[in-house]
């Protein structure tokens, strides 16, 4: 049983965070949970870490300017 102080502390902590719902097939959720457990992480930490790695990887390969992100057929339209 938690105390009122503990519940208040939890509420203050959770108020600083954003909750996002992710929907997936049950089999995928089970696979993710096993992977997180194998990594010694919570499911939340595992998913947040994977997203951070993806964002870092994508940022390192991001184009220098928005024009560089355009497909060739659109680039030709700009000329």
Short mmCIF file of C-alpha atoms in Angstrom, two decimals:
data_model
loop_
_atom_site.label_atom_id
_atom_site.label_comp_id
_atom_site.label_asym_id
_atom_site.label_seq_id
_atom_site.Cartn_x
_atom_site.Cartn_y
_atom_site.Cartn_z
CA UNK A 1 0.00 0.00 0.00
CA UNK A 2 1.41 3.38 -0.98
CA UNK A 3 1.28 6.49 1.11
CA UNK A 4 -0.35 9.76 0.13
CA UNK A 5 3.12 11.29 -0.20
CA UNK A 6 4.20 8.51 -2.57
CA UNK A 7 1.07 8.94 -4.71
CA UNK A 8 1.58 12.71 -4.81
CA UNK A 9 5.21 12.25 -5.84
CA UNK A 10 4.22 9.84 -8.60
CA UNK A 11 1.56 12.27 -9.82
CA UNK A 12 4.11 15.14 -9.97
CA UNK A 13 6.54 12.94 -11.90
CA UNK A 14 3.93 11.69 -14.37
CA UNK A 15 2.62 15.23 -14.94
CA UNK A 16 5.99 16.07 -16.55
CA UNK A 17 5.72 13.25 -19.10
CA UNK A 18 3.67 12.69 -22.24
CA UNK A 19 1.87 9.37 -22.64
CA UNK A 20 1.68 7.93 -26.15
CA UNK A 21 -0.36 4.88 -27.09
CA UNK A 22 1.23 2.50 -29.58
CA UNK A 23 -0.96 -0.14 -31.22
CA UNK A 24 0.45 -3.38 -32.58
CA UNK A 25 -0.37 -7.00 -33.10
CA UNK A 26 -0.20 -9.09 -29.89
CA UNK A 27 2.61 -11.19 -31.37
CA UNK A 28 4.67 -8.07 -32.03
CA UNK A 29 4.07 -6.84 -28.48
CA UNK A 30 5.19 -10.21 -27.09
CA UNK A 31 8.33 -10.12 -29.25
CA UNK A 32 9.11 -6.58 -28.08
CA UNK A 33 8.60 -7.55 -24.45
CA UNK A 34 10.96 -10.53 -24.80
CA UNK A 35 13.59 -8.34 -26.48
CA UNK A 36 13.31 -5.72 -23.74
CA UNK A 37 13.58 -8.37 -21.04
CA UNK A 38 16.63 -9.88 -22.76
CA UNK A 39 18.22 -6.42 -22.85
CA UNK A 40 17.48 -5.94 -19.14
CA UNK A 41 15.21 -2.98 -19.85
CA UNK A 42 11.59 -2.12 -19.34
CA UNK A 43 9.44 -2.18 -22.45
CA UNK A 44 9.17 1.61 -22.29
CA UNK A 45 12.95 2.09 -22.03
CA UNK A 46 13.50 -0.37 -24.89
CA UNK A 47 11.07 1.42 -27.22
CA UNK A 48 12.28 4.93 -26.29
CA UNK A 49 15.88 3.79 -26.84
CA UNK A 50 15.06 2.29 -30.24
CA UNK A 51 13.30 5.48 -31.32
CA UNK A 52 16.24 7.61 -30.13
CA UNK A 53 18.67 5.43 -32.11
CA UNK A 54 16.50 5.72 -35.23
CA UNK A 55 16.24 9.50 -34.89
CA UNK A 56 20.01 9.79 -34.44
CA UNK A 57 20.66 7.59 -37.47
CA UNK A 58 18.15 9.51 -39.59
CA UNK A 59 19.61 12.85 -38.49
CA UNK A 60 23.11 11.81 -39.48
CA UNK A 61 21.92 10.96 -42.98
CA UNK A 62 19.57 13.93 -43.30
CA UNK A 63 20.10 16.22 -46.29
CA UNK A 64 21.88 19.54 -45.75
CA UNK A 65 18.96 21.52 -47.17
CA UNK A 66 15.29 20.81 -47.89
CA UNK A 67 16.01 20.95 -51.64
CA UNK A 68 18.40 18.01 -51.29
CA UNK A 69 15.52 15.93 -49.92
CA UNK A 70 13.45 16.35 -53.07
CA UNK A 71 13.23 13.48 -55.56
CA UNK A 72 14.88 14.20 -58.96
CA UNK A 73 11.57 14.71 -60.77
CA UNK A 74 10.62 17.48 -58.36
CA UNK A 75 14.08 19.06 -58.48
CA UNK A 76 13.70 19.40 -62.26
CA UNK A 77 10.43 21.26 -61.76
CA UNK A 78 12.26 23.95 -59.79
CA UNK A 79 14.52 24.89 -62.69
#
